[in-house]
Coordinates of C-alpha atoms and ligand atoms in Angstrom, one line a residue:
M1 CA 0.0 0.0 0.3
C2 CA 1.8 3.8 1.0
G3 CA 1.2 6.1 -0.7
I4 CA 3.1 8.2 -2.5
V5 CA 4.6 12.4 -3.2
G6 CA 7.1 14.5 -5.8
G7 CA 7.0 18.0 -6.6
V8 CA 10.1 19.7 -8.1
G9 CA 10.0 23.5 -9.2
K10 CA 8.7 26.7 -8.1
L11 CA 6.3 25.6 -5.3
D12 CA 6.0 26.1 -1.6
L13 CA 7.4 22.9 -1.8
R14 CA 7.5 21.4 1.7
T15 CA 3.4 21.9 2.4
Y16 CA 3.1 20.7 -1.0
L17 CA 4.9 17.1 0.2
L18 CA 3.7 17.0 3.9
S19 CA 0.0 18.1 3.0
G20 CA -0.1 16.0 0.0
L21 CA 0.9 13.0 2.8
K22 CA -1.6 14.0 5.6
K23 CA -3.9 13.8 2.6
L24 CA -2.8 9.7 1.3
E25 CA -2.2 8.8 5.1
Y26 CA -5.6 5.9 3.8
R27 CA -3.3 4.4 2.2
G28 CA -1.9 3.7 5.5
Y29 CA -0.1 5.9 7.9
D30 CA 2.2 3.8 10.2
S31 CA 5.6 5.8 9.4
A32 CA 6.4 8.5 7.1
G33 CA 9.3 9.7 5.5
I34 CA 10.9 12.4 2.8
C35 CA 13.4 14.2 1.5
Y36 CA 14.6 17.0 -0.5
T37 CA 17.4 19.0 -2.2
E38 CA 18.5 22.3 -1.4
S39 CA 21.5 24.5 -1.9
G40 CA 22.6 21.3 -4.0
K41 CA 22.1 18.9 -0.3
T42 CA 19.8 15.8 -0.1
I43 CA 19.1 15.9 3.1
L44 CA 16.3 12.7 4.9
S45 CA 14.3 13.1 7.8
K46 CA 12.0 9.3 9.5
V47 CA 9.3 9.2 12.1
A48 CA 7.9 6.0 13.2
G49 CA 4.0 7.2 13.2
R50 CA 2.1 9.9 12.0
V51 CA 2.8 12.5 8.9
A52 CA 1.7 14.0 12.4
S53 CA 5.4 13.7 13.9
L54 CA 7.2 13.8 10.5
E55 CA 6.2 17.5 10.8
E56 CA 7.9 18.2 14.2
I57 CA 11.1 17.6 13.0
V58 CA 11.5 19.2 8.9
P59 CA 12.3 22.8 9.3
E60 CA 9.6 25.5 8.5
N61 CA 11.8 27.7 6.6
I62 CA 13.0 25.3 3.9
H63 CA 13.7 26.2 0.1
P64 CA 13.9 23.2 -1.3
T65 CA 14.1 22.4 -5.6
V66 CA 13.1 18.7 -5.2
G67 CA 11.5 16.0 -3.3
I68 CA 9.8 13.3 -2.4
A69 CA 7.5 11.4 0.3
H70 CA 6.0 8.6 1.5
T71 CA 3.4 7.4 3.7
R72 CA 4.0 4.0 4.7
W73 CA 2.1 1.0 5.4
A74 CA 4.3 -1.8 5.9
T75 CA 5.0 -5.1 4.0
H76 CA 8.4 -6.1 4.2
G77 CA 9.5 -5.4 7.9
Q78 CA 8.2 -3.6 11.0
P79 CA 6.1 -0.3 10.8
N80 CA 9.9 1.6 12.3
A81 CA 12.2 4.6 10.9
Q82 CA 14.9 2.7 9.7
N83 CA 12.2 0.6 7.3
A84 CA 10.3 3.7 6.8
H85 CA 10.7 5.7 3.0
P86 CA 12.8 7.1 1.5
H87 CA 14.5 5.1 0.9
Q88 CA 18.9 5.7 0.1
S89 CA 21.2 4.0 -2.5
Q90 CA 24.9 2.3 -0.1
R91 CA 26.1 5.3 -2.2
K92 CA 23.6 7.6 -1.3
I93 CA 22.8 8.8 -4.8
F94 CA 19.3 7.5 -5.5
S95 CA 16.9 8.1 -2.9
I96 CA 13.6 7.3 -3.5
V97 CA 10.0 6.1 -2.3
H98 CA 7.8 3.5 -3.2
N99 CA 4.4 2.5 -3.7
G100 CA 3.5 -1.5 -4.3
V101 CA 6.1 -5.3 -3.3
I102 CA 9.0 -6.1 -5.4
E103 CA 8.4 -9.7 -6.1
N104 CA 11.7 -11.2 -6.5
F105 CA 13.7 -8.8 -4.3
R106 CA 15.2 -11.6 -2.1
P107 CA 17.2 -13.0 -5.1
L108 CA 17.9 -9.8 -5.9
A109 CA 19.3 -8.6 -2.8
H110 CA 21.8 -11.6 -3.2
Q111 CA 22.4 -10.9 -6.2
L112 CA 23.2 -7.4 -5.0
K113 CA 25.1 -9.0 -1.9
A114 CA 27.7 -10.6 -4.3
R115 CA 28.9 -7.4 -5.0
G116 CA 29.5 -5.4 -2.2
Y117 CA 25.7 -4.2 -0.7
S118 CA 24.7 -4.0 2.6
F119 CA 21.5 -3.1 3.8
N120 CA 19.8 -1.0 6.0
S121 CA 16.6 -2.0 6.4
E122 CA 14.4 -4.7 5.4
T123 CA 12.5 -3.4 2.6
D124 CA 12.3 -5.1 -0.5
T125 CA 12.1 -0.7 -1.6
E126 CA 15.8 -0.3 -0.8
V127 CA 16.8 -3.5 -2.9
I128 CA 15.3 -1.2 -6.3
A129 CA 17.8 2.0 -4.7
D130 CA 20.3 -0.2 -4.9
M131 CA 19.6 -1.3 -8.3
L132 CA 19.6 2.2 -10.2
E133 CA 23.1 2.6 -8.4
R134 CA 24.1 -0.4 -10.0
F135 CA 23.5 0.5 -12.9
Y136 CA 23.9 3.8 -12.9
L137 CA 27.4 3.3 -12.6
R138 CA 27.6 0.8 -15.8
S139 CA 25.6 3.1 -18.4
G140 CA 26.8 7.3 -16.7
S141 CA 22.7 7.5 -17.6
V142 CA 19.7 7.7 -15.1
I143 CA 17.0 7.3 -17.8
E144 CA 19.0 3.7 -18.3
S145 CA 19.7 2.9 -15.3
I146 CA 15.7 3.6 -15.1
A147 CA 15.0 1.0 -17.8
Q148 CA 17.5 -1.7 -16.5
T149 CA 16.0 -2.1 -13.1
M150 CA 12.8 -2.2 -14.0
E151 CA 13.7 -5.3 -16.9
A152 CA 14.8 -7.1 -12.8
L153 CA 12.0 -5.9 -11.7
E154 CA 8.9 -8.5 -11.2
G155 CA 5.2 -6.9 -8.5
S156 CA 4.5 -3.7 -8.3
Y157 CA 5.7 -0.5 -8.3
A158 CA 5.0 3.6 -8.2
C159 CA 8.3 4.9 -8.1
A160 CA 9.1 8.9 -7.4
I161 CA 13.1 9.3 -7.5
M162 CA 16.4 11.7 -6.7
F163 CA 19.0 11.8 -8.2
K164 CA 22.4 13.0 -6.0
D165 CA 23.5 15.5 -9.0
E166 CA 20.6 16.5 -9.9
P167 CA 18.2 19.0 -7.3
E168 CA 15.7 20.4 -11.2
R169 CA 15.5 16.8 -12.7
L170 CA 12.2 13.6 -10.7
Y171 CA 12.6 10.8 -12.1
F172 CA 9.9 8.1 -11.7
M173 CA 9.0 4.7 -13.4
K174 CA 5.1 2.6 -12.9
K175 CA 4.1 -0.5 -13.0
A176 CA 0.7 -1.7 -11.7
S177 CA 0.6 0.7 -8.9
P178 CA -1.1 4.3 -9.7
L179 CA 0.5 7.4 -10.2
L180 CA -0.7 9.8 -11.5
I181 CA 1.8 13.1 -12.6
G182 CA -0.2 17.1 -12.5
M183 CA 1.7 20.1 -13.7
S184 CA 0.9 23.8 -12.1
D185 CA 3.1 27.3 -12.7
G186 CA 6.6 26.5 -12.9
C187 CA 6.3 23.3 -11.2
M188 CA 5.7 19.3 -11.9
L189 CA 4.6 17.2 -9.2
L190 CA 3.9 13.8 -8.7
A191 CA 1.2 11.9 -6.2
S192 CA -0.9 8.5 -5.5
D193 CA -3.4 9.7 -6.2
P194 CA -5.5 13.2 -6.9
V195 CA -6.2 14.2 -3.5
P196 CA -2.6 15.4 -2.4
M197 CA -2.7 17.7 -6.0
V198 CA -5.8 19.8 -6.4
D199 CA -4.9 22.6 -4.6
Y200 CA -2.2 23.1 -8.0
T201 CA -4.0 21.7 -10.5
D202 CA -6.7 20.2 -12.6
R203 CA -4.7 18.7 -15.1
F204 CA -3.2 15.4 -15.3
I205 CA -1.1 12.2 -16.5
D206 CA -2.1 8.9 -15.9
V207 CA 0.7 6.9 -16.1
D208 CA 1.0 3.8 -17.0
D209 CA 2.7 0.4 -17.1
G210 CA 5.9 0.9 -18.1
D211 CA 6.7 4.3 -17.9
Y212 CA 9.6 5.2 -16.7
G213 CA 11.0 8.9 -17.2
Y214 CA 11.1 12.7 -15.3
L215 CA 9.6 16.0 -14.4
T216 CA 11.5 18.7 -14.4
P217 CA 9.7 22.5 -13.9
T218 CA 7.9 22.6 -16.9
Q219 CA 8.7 19.7 -18.1
V220 CA 7.3 15.7 -18.6
K221 CA 9.7 13.4 -20.6
I222 CA 8.0 9.4 -20.5
F223 CA 9.3 6.3 -21.9
N224 CA 7.8 3.2 -22.2
G225 CA 10.3 0.3 -22.9
R226 CA 13.0 2.7 -24.9
V227 CA 10.3 4.8 -27.0
E228 CA 9.6 8.0 -26.0
I229 CA 5.9 9.1 -25.7
E230 CA 3.8 11.4 -26.2
P231 CA 2.5 14.0 -22.9
R232 CA -0.6 14.0 -22.5
F233 CA -2.0 15.7 -19.9
V234 CA -6.1 15.1 -19.5
H235 CA -7.9 18.2 -17.1
R236 CA -10.3 16.0 -14.5
N237 CA -13.1 17.7 -12.2
V238 CA -10.9 18.0 -9.1
D239 CA -14.4 18.9 -6.5
S240 CA -15.2 15.5 -6.3
F241 CA -11.9 14.9 -4.7
R242 CA -12.2 17.3 -2.0
S243 CA -14.0 16.7 1.2
D244 CA -13.9 19.0 4.6
L245 CA -14.7 17.3 8.4
G246 CA -16.9 20.5 8.8
D247 CA -17.8 20.5 12.2
Y248 CA -17.6 16.7 12.0
P249 CA -15.2 15.1 15.0
H250 CA -14.8 11.7 12.3
Y251 CA -14.7 10.8 8.8
M252 CA -17.0 8.3 9.8
I253 CA -20.1 9.8 11.4
K254 CA -19.3 13.0 8.2
E255 CA -19.9 10.4 6.3
I256 CA -22.8 8.2 6.8
E257 CA -24.9 11.1 7.3
E258 CA -24.5 11.8 3.7
I259 CA -26.2 8.8 3.1
P260 CA -29.1 10.1 2.1
G261 CA -27.6 12.7 0.3
V262 CA -25.2 10.2 -1.6
V263 CA -28.7 8.1 -1.9
V264 CA -30.5 11.0 -3.8
R265 CA -28.1 11.9 -6.3
L266 CA -27.5 8.4 -7.5
I267 CA -31.1 8.3 -8.4
D268 CA -31.2 11.3 -10.3
N269 CA -28.1 10.1 -12.2
Y270 CA -29.7 7.2 -12.9
F271 CA -33.3 8.0 -13.9
D272 CA -34.3 10.5 -15.5
G273 CA -37.3 10.9 -14.0
E274 CA -39.0 8.1 -16.1
H275 CA -36.3 6.0 -17.6
F276 CA -33.0 4.7 -16.4
T277 CA -29.8 5.8 -17.9
F278 CA -28.0 3.3 -17.5
N279 CA -25.8 2.8 -21.3
E280 CA -28.2 1.2 -23.1
S281 CA -25.7 -1.3 -24.9
M282 CA -24.4 -2.4 -20.6
I283 CA -28.1 -3.2 -19.7
E284 CA -28.2 -4.9 -23.4
T285 CA -25.2 -7.2 -23.2
L286 CA -26.3 -7.8 -19.2
R287 CA -30.1 -8.8 -20.9
H288 CA -28.4 -11.4 -22.1
T289 CA -24.9 -13.0 -20.9
K290 CA -25.9 -16.3 -18.9
K291 CA -24.2 -15.3 -16.0
I292 CA -23.3 -12.3 -14.0
H293 CA -19.8 -13.1 -11.2
F294 CA -19.4 -10.2 -9.4
L295 CA -15.4 -9.3 -8.2
A296 CA -14.6 -7.6 -4.5
C297 CA -13.2 -6.7 -1.5
G298 CA -14.0 -5.9 2.2
T299 CA -17.3 -3.7 2.6
S300 CA -17.8 -3.4 -1.7
Y301 CA -17.7 -7.6 -1.6
Y302 CA -20.4 -7.8 1.2
A303 CA -21.9 -4.9 -1.4
S304 CA -21.9 -7.0 -4.1
K305 CA -23.8 -10.5 -1.8
M306 CA -27.1 -8.6 -1.3
G307 CA -26.7 -7.2 -5.3
A308 CA -26.5 -11.3 -6.1
K309 CA -29.5 -11.8 -4.1
Y310 CA -31.4 -8.8 -6.0
F311 CA -30.0 -10.4 -9.5
R312 CA -30.6 -14.5 -8.7
P313 CA -34.5 -13.4 -9.9
L314 CA -33.1 -13.1 -13.7
G315 CA -32.9 -16.2 -14.3
K316 CA -29.0 -16.1 -15.0
E317 CA -26.6 -17.5 -12.2
V318 CA -25.5 -15.7 -10.9
L319 CA -21.5 -16.3 -8.3
V320 CA -19.5 -13.0 -5.7
S321 CA -15.8 -14.0 -5.1
I322 CA -14.3 -12.5 -3.0
A323 CA -11.0 -11.5 -5.4
S324 CA -8.2 -12.0 -3.2
E325 CA -9.7 -16.1 -4.5
W326 CA -11.3 -15.6 -7.1
A327 CA -7.8 -13.9 -8.7
Y328 CA -5.7 -17.2 -8.6
D329 CA -8.5 -19.4 -9.8
P330 CA -10.1 -18.4 -12.2
Y331 CA -12.6 -20.3 -13.1
D332 CA -16.1 -19.0 -15.0
I333 CA -14.0 -17.4 -18.2
T334 CA -16.4 -17.9 -21.0
G335 CA -17.8 -15.6 -23.2
D336 CA -21.7 -16.6 -21.1
T337 CA -20.3 -14.3 -18.7
V338 CA -20.4 -10.7 -17.4
F339 CA -18.3 -10.0 -14.7
V340 CA -19.5 -7.4 -12.3
L341 CA -16.4 -5.6 -10.6
V342 CA -17.5 -3.7 -7.3
S343 CA -15.0 -1.5 -5.4
Q344 CA -15.4 2.0 -3.8
S345 CA -11.1 3.5 -4.8
G346 CA -11.4 1.5 -7.7
E347 CA -7.1 0.7 -6.8
T348 CA -7.7 -3.1 -5.1
A349 CA -4.8 -4.7 -6.5
D350 CA -6.6 -7.9 -5.9
L351 CA -9.4 -6.8 -8.2
I352 CA -6.7 -5.2 -11.3
R353 CA -5.3 -8.4 -10.8
C354 CA -8.4 -9.7 -12.0
Q355 CA -9.2 -7.4 -14.3
K356 CA -6.2 -8.3 -16.0
I357 CA -6.9 -11.8 -16.4
I358 CA -9.8 -11.0 -17.1
N359 CA -9.3 -8.4 -20.1
D360 CA -6.2 -10.0 -21.4
R361 CA -8.8 -13.4 -22.2
D362 CA -11.3 -10.7 -23.9
G363 CA -14.4 -10.9 -20.7
I364 CA -16.9 -7.8 -20.3
S365 CA -16.5 -6.5 -17.3
I366 CA -18.5 -3.5 -16.2
A367 CA -16.4 -1.7 -12.8
V368 CA -18.8 -0.5 -10.4
T369 CA -16.9 2.7 -8.1
N370 CA -16.4 6.0 -7.2
T371 CA -13.2 6.9 -8.2
K372 CA -14.0 8.7 -11.8
G373 CA -10.1 7.9 -12.9
S374 CA -9.9 5.2 -11.0
T375 CA -7.7 2.0 -13.0
I376 CA -10.7 -0.4 -12.2
E377 CA -12.6 2.6 -14.0
R378 CA -9.9 2.8 -16.4
K379 CA -9.2 -0.8 -18.0
A380 CA -13.2 -2.0 -17.6
T381 CA -15.3 -2.7 -20.7
Y382 CA -18.4 -0.1 -19.0
S383 CA -17.6 1.2 -16.2
C384 CA -20.7 2.9 -13.7
L385 CA -19.7 5.2 -10.8
L386 CA -21.1 5.7 -7.1
Y387 CA -21.3 9.9 -6.8
A388 CA -20.8 9.0 -2.9
G389 CA -17.7 11.5 -2.7
L390 CA -15.0 11.3 -2.0
E391 CA -14.9 8.5 1.3
V392 CA -12.0 9.4 3.5
A393 CA -12.4 8.0 6.7
V394 CA -10.6 4.0 6.7
A395 CA -14.9 1.9 7.3
S396 CA -16.3 2.8 4.3
T397 CA -19.8 3.8 4.7
K398 CA -21.9 6.0 2.7
S399 CA -20.3 3.7 -0.4
Y400 CA -21.5 0.3 0.9
V401 CA -25.0 1.7 0.3
A402 CA -24.2 3.7 -1.6
Q403 CA -23.0 0.2 -3.6
V404 CA -26.3 -1.1 -3.2
C405 CA -28.6 0.9 -4.0
F406 CA -26.9 1.3 -7.5
L407 CA -26.9 -2.9 -7.8
A408 CA -31.3 -2.8 -7.2
L409 CA -31.1 0.2 -9.2
L410 CA -28.9 -1.7 -12.1
F411 CA -31.5 -5.1 -11.7
A412 CA -34.8 -2.3 -12.2
A413 CA -33.7 -1.2 -14.8
L414 CA -33.4 -4.5 -16.7
E415 CA -36.4 -5.5 -15.3
N416 CA -37.9 -1.8 -16.5
E417 CA -39.0 -2.2 -12.4
I418 CA -39.7 1.9 -12.0
G419 CA -40.5 0.9 -8.3
V420 CA -37.9 -0.1 -7.1
V421 CA -36.7 3.6 -6.9
L422 CA -40.3 4.6 -4.5
D423 CA -39.0 2.3 -2.8
I424 CA -35.2 2.7 -2.4
D425 CA -36.6 7.3 -1.5
R426 CA -38.6 5.5 1.3
V427 CA -35.0 4.2 2.3
V428 CA -34.0 7.8 2.0
D429 CA -36.6 8.4 4.6
S430 CA -35.8 6.0 6.8
I431 CA -32.0 6.9 7.1
R432 CA -32.5 10.2 7.7
N433 CA -34.7 9.4 10.7
I434 CA -31.8 7.1 11.5
I435 CA -29.5 10.7 11.8
S436 CA -32.4 12.5 13.7
R437 CA -32.3 9.0 16.0
K438 CA -28.3 8.5 16.3
G439 CA -28.9 9.3 20.8
E440 CA -30.4 6.6 21.5
I441 CA -27.5 4.3 19.3
E442 CA -24.6 5.8 21.0
A443 CA -26.3 4.8 24.9
L444 CA -26.6 1.3 23.6
A445 CA -22.2 1.4 22.1
E446 CA -22.0 3.1 25.8
D447 CA -22.9 -0.2 27.1
C448 CA -21.5 -2.1 25.0
K449 CA -17.4 -0.6 24.9
E450 CA -16.0 -3.0 27.2
V451 CA -16.5 -6.2 25.0
R452 CA -14.6 -8.5 23.8
D453 CA -16.6 -10.3 21.5
A454 CA -19.7 -10.1 19.5
F455 CA -21.8 -12.1 17.5
F456 CA -23.9 -10.7 14.3
V457 CA -27.3 -12.7 13.3
G458 CA -29.4 -12.9 11.0
R459 CA -32.2 -14.8 8.2
G460 CA -31.9 -13.9 4.7
Y461 CA -31.0 -10.5 3.8
D462 CA -30.8 -9.3 7.0
Y463 CA -27.2 -11.7 7.5
L464 CA -26.3 -10.2 4.3
A465 CA -26.2 -7.5 6.2
S466 CA -24.6 -8.4 9.4
M467 CA -21.3 -9.9 7.9
E468 CA -21.3 -6.1 7.2
G469 CA -22.2 -4.9 11.0
A470 CA -19.8 -7.5 12.5
L471 CA -17.6 -6.5 9.8
K472 CA -17.6 -2.0 10.9
L473 CA -17.2 -3.4 14.2
K474 CA -14.1 -5.2 14.1
E475 CA -12.1 -2.6 11.7
V476 CA -13.1 0.4 14.2
S477 CA -13.8 -0.8 17.6
Y478 CA -11.9 -3.8 17.4
V479 CA -13.9 -6.1 18.9
H480 CA -13.8 -9.3 17.3
A481 CA -16.4 -9.6 15.5
E482 CA -18.0 -12.6 13.3
A483 CA -22.3 -12.9 11.8
Y484 CA -23.5 -15.9 11.4
P485 CA -26.6 -16.4 9.6
G486 CA -29.2 -17.5 12.6
G487 CA -29.6 -21.1 11.6
E488 CA -26.2 -21.9 11.3
L489 CA -25.8 -20.6 15.1
K490 CA -26.7 -24.7 16.8
H491 CA -23.7 -25.9 13.9
G492 CA -21.0 -24.2 16.4
P493 CA -21.0 -21.1 17.2
I494 CA -23.3 -21.7 19.5
A495 CA -20.9 -22.9 22.3
L496 CA -18.9 -19.8 22.2
I497 CA -22.4 -18.3 23.7
E498 CA -20.8 -17.5 27.6
P499 CA -23.3 -15.2 29.8
G500 CA -23.2 -12.3 28.3
T501 CA -21.9 -12.4 25.7
L502 CA -22.8 -9.9 23.0
V503 CA -25.5 -11.1 20.0
V504 CA -26.1 -8.0 17.7
G505 CA -29.9 -10.0 16.1
L506 CA -30.8 -8.1 13.0
V507 CA -34.0 -8.6 11.6
S508 CA -36.2 -6.7 9.5
D509 CA -37.5 -9.7 6.9
P510 CA -41.2 -10.8 7.7
E511 CA -40.5 -14.0 5.5
V512 CA -37.6 -15.4 8.2
S513 CA -39.1 -13.0 11.5
S514 CA -40.5 -16.3 13.7
S515 CA -37.3 -18.9 12.6
I516 CA -34.8 -15.9 13.4
R517 CA -37.0 -15.2 16.6
N518 CA -36.3 -18.2 18.1
N519 CA -32.5 -18.4 17.4
F520 CA -32.4 -15.3 19.1
E521 CA -34.5 -17.5 22.4
E522 CA -32.3 -20.1 21.4
L523 CA -29.3 -17.4 22.9
R524 CA -31.1 -16.2 26.1
A525 CA -31.7 -19.2 26.7
R526 CA -27.9 -19.3 27.2
K527 CA -27.6 -16.1 28.8
G528 CA -26.1 -14.1 25.8
R529 CA -26.4 -10.7 25.6
L530 CA -29.2 -9.9 23.3
V531 CA -29.4 -6.4 20.9
I532 CA -31.7 -6.9 18.3
F533 CA -32.2 -4.0 15.5
S534 CA -35.1 -4.3 14.1
T535 CA -37.3 -2.5 11.4
A536 CA -41.5 -1.8 12.4
A537 CA -42.8 -4.3 10.7
V538 CA -41.8 -7.1 12.3
A539 CA -40.8 -5.1 16.1
N540 CA -40.6 -6.7 19.6
E541 CA -40.7 -4.6 21.9
N542 CA -37.7 -5.2 23.7
D543 CA -35.6 -5.0 20.6
A544 CA -33.0 -2.1 21.2
F545 CA -33.4 0.1 18.4
V546 CA -36.7 -0.1 15.6
A547 CA -35.9 1.7 12.5
N548 CA -39.1 2.5 10.1
D549 CA -40.5 0.3 7.5
V550 CA -39.0 -0.2 3.8
K551 CA -39.5 -3.0 1.2
P552 CA -37.4 -6.3 2.6
Y553 CA -34.9 -6.4 0.3
L554 CA -33.9 -3.2 1.8
A555 CA -33.8 -3.4 5.0
P556 CA -30.5 -4.2 5.1
N557 CA -29.6 -0.5 3.5
V558 CA -31.1 1.1 6.4
L559 CA -29.8 -1.2 9.4
V560 CA -27.0 -1.5 8.0
V561 CA -26.7 2.7 9.1
A562 CA -28.1 2.1 12.5
M563 CA -24.4 -0.3 12.3
Q564 CA -22.0 1.7 11.1
Y565 CA -23.0 4.6 13.9
F566 CA -23.0 1.6 16.6
A567 CA -19.3 0.5 15.5
Y568 CA -19.1 4.0 15.4
Y569 CA -20.1 4.9 18.8
V570 CA -18.7 1.6 20.6
A571 CA -15.3 3.0 19.1
L572 CA -15.8 7.0 20.0
A573 CA -17.1 5.2 23.8
K574 CA -12.6 3.5 23.8
G575 CA -11.6 6.1 22.9
L576 CA -9.9 4.9 19.7
P577 CA -8.6 6.8 16.6
I578 CA -12.0 6.1 14.4
D579 CA -10.6 7.6 10.8
K580 CA -7.4 5.9 10.3
P581 CA -7.4 2.3 12.7
R582 CA -4.6 0.2 13.5
N583 CA -2.9 -2.2 10.9
L584 CA -5.7 -1.1 8.3
A585 CA -5.1 1.3 4.4
K586 CA -8.6 3.1 2.2
S587 CA -6.8 2.0 -0.4
V588 CA -5.0 -1.8 -0.5
T589 CA -3.0 -1.6 -3.6
V590 CA -0.4 -4.5 -3.1
E591 CA -2.1 -8.5 -3.2
Ligands
G6P8 C1 -10.1 -1.9 2.4 C2 -10.8 -0.6 3.1 C3 -12.3 -1.3 3.1 C4 -12.5 -1.3 1.6 C5 -12.4 -2.5 1.0 C6 -12.4 -3.4 -0.4 O1 -10.2 -3.2 2.9 O2 -10.3 -0.8 4.7 O3 -13.4 -0.4 3.6 O4 -14.2 -2.3 1.6 O5 -10.1 -2.3 1.6 O6 -12.0 -1.7 -1.1 P1 -12.3 -0.9 -2.3 O7 -12.1 0.1 -2.6 O8 -12.3 -1.7 -3.3 O9 -13.8 -1.2 -2.3

């Protein structure tokens, strides 16, 4: 994972690099570092921990001509200052930041050791710096050394590279990990995504796989293989990459409370009041395909599970796979299948790997993503945006609801079921009602803040929602939480119920309400502590929280919002870093 930034030219580089890193912390935040050239001297600073700690040790009055910086999610070696980027080559002539994983770094390190190199860190990145140096000492050309290093590397990388003797040049190379170039007045910028650059420019180049080159304050040179490529800047609407906390204490609660607006915007984008406005060719492709296969990770996977359930009445085979599993067992690639790749970020490495497999075999894919210009969005046959706005908190909230509502709308378009739009309108009202009653959920969470384990239990749609509820609780509150279908409890998990074990029960579907209520009684009989979230039509008087009714197939969207608040308030009561939970990152850009 990790986020990288770099810049060269006339700008306040300290501000750009440090504020840029903060905006990239969603990609990892266990250590950070910066390297810059000032008056011909290369200066390197690194810390364990957050960018805020790095900021404290970088002098205020510096005026670098070129600089690079990094926020890390450790893949190789502990999250300490030594392993933090930037890394330098043995003779300190190259300084680099890297996002990705070098798969063959052990054999390369072995070769370098045989040539007298030793290493200061446990990372795979240091090997890249030393390879550059080794090839440079042979060829005397930085560009040639980058080309040769790329030929030797296996794995993924987006790198920004400084060369000691060129204080006005910033080199880069890219394969599989994302990298963008931005152009501003008298300066060129680099970053893992547009967010650090939006206050400086709206003109970007998406660096392609295999590209490498360099930036000067006014010029971009790009090569691929040994061929020079014409740089093409494109304008992007950068407003969608901005997000301020406003009066909110955390992005997570802000983003939960944006959900009604997100759903309304989604409807506006895909329904004109009379007709659905999806791409016609995509709809026809879906109508004629025999199979629909969803691929996703994390929250997007749970949203896909819900979407798949909506699609089953189409009479097609509908499958859902975790991207990281399917990528290593890519069955079902025939002309009869449309793959639907669901991803908030559009940059999740496992899903990108799936997409490559699909594209290599001329398969058809639909990207459902929140991020315009992301890899998944650009590489799919068809792409559909969620219009949820920038999601900053690591735990995904508004994107889940947007994904599920999107899939309901897509199903409705396939079946010409305009009534679905009205059903989703009621979801908006019901979620607004939950937002107005969040204090009730805060009180429940306060009571549960000491728990170490929790079971989330539901049936049918409610089971699918309980999976997402359990994921939210473990992500932000560090409570061990597992979801089970009510009927499965007796096949093992009930052995873990002790007096006081927290069971969060979900019930909204009338078809299964009596059977799930029986399951709740079985848990109560073993002295489990039940906190039940229900909807009005199936509520009992002892339920902890009762949401307004919506159609059962959409009720999980409402109950999930209550679960999101529950996880948020448990984490708040425990004093945890809600927006950036330990060990996690928002965009998982390594497999
Ligand atoms: C990470 C994030 C999750 C997200 C998952 C999939 O694990 O922390 O919030 O659900 O990645 O990300 P995607 O961007 O592909 O939806």
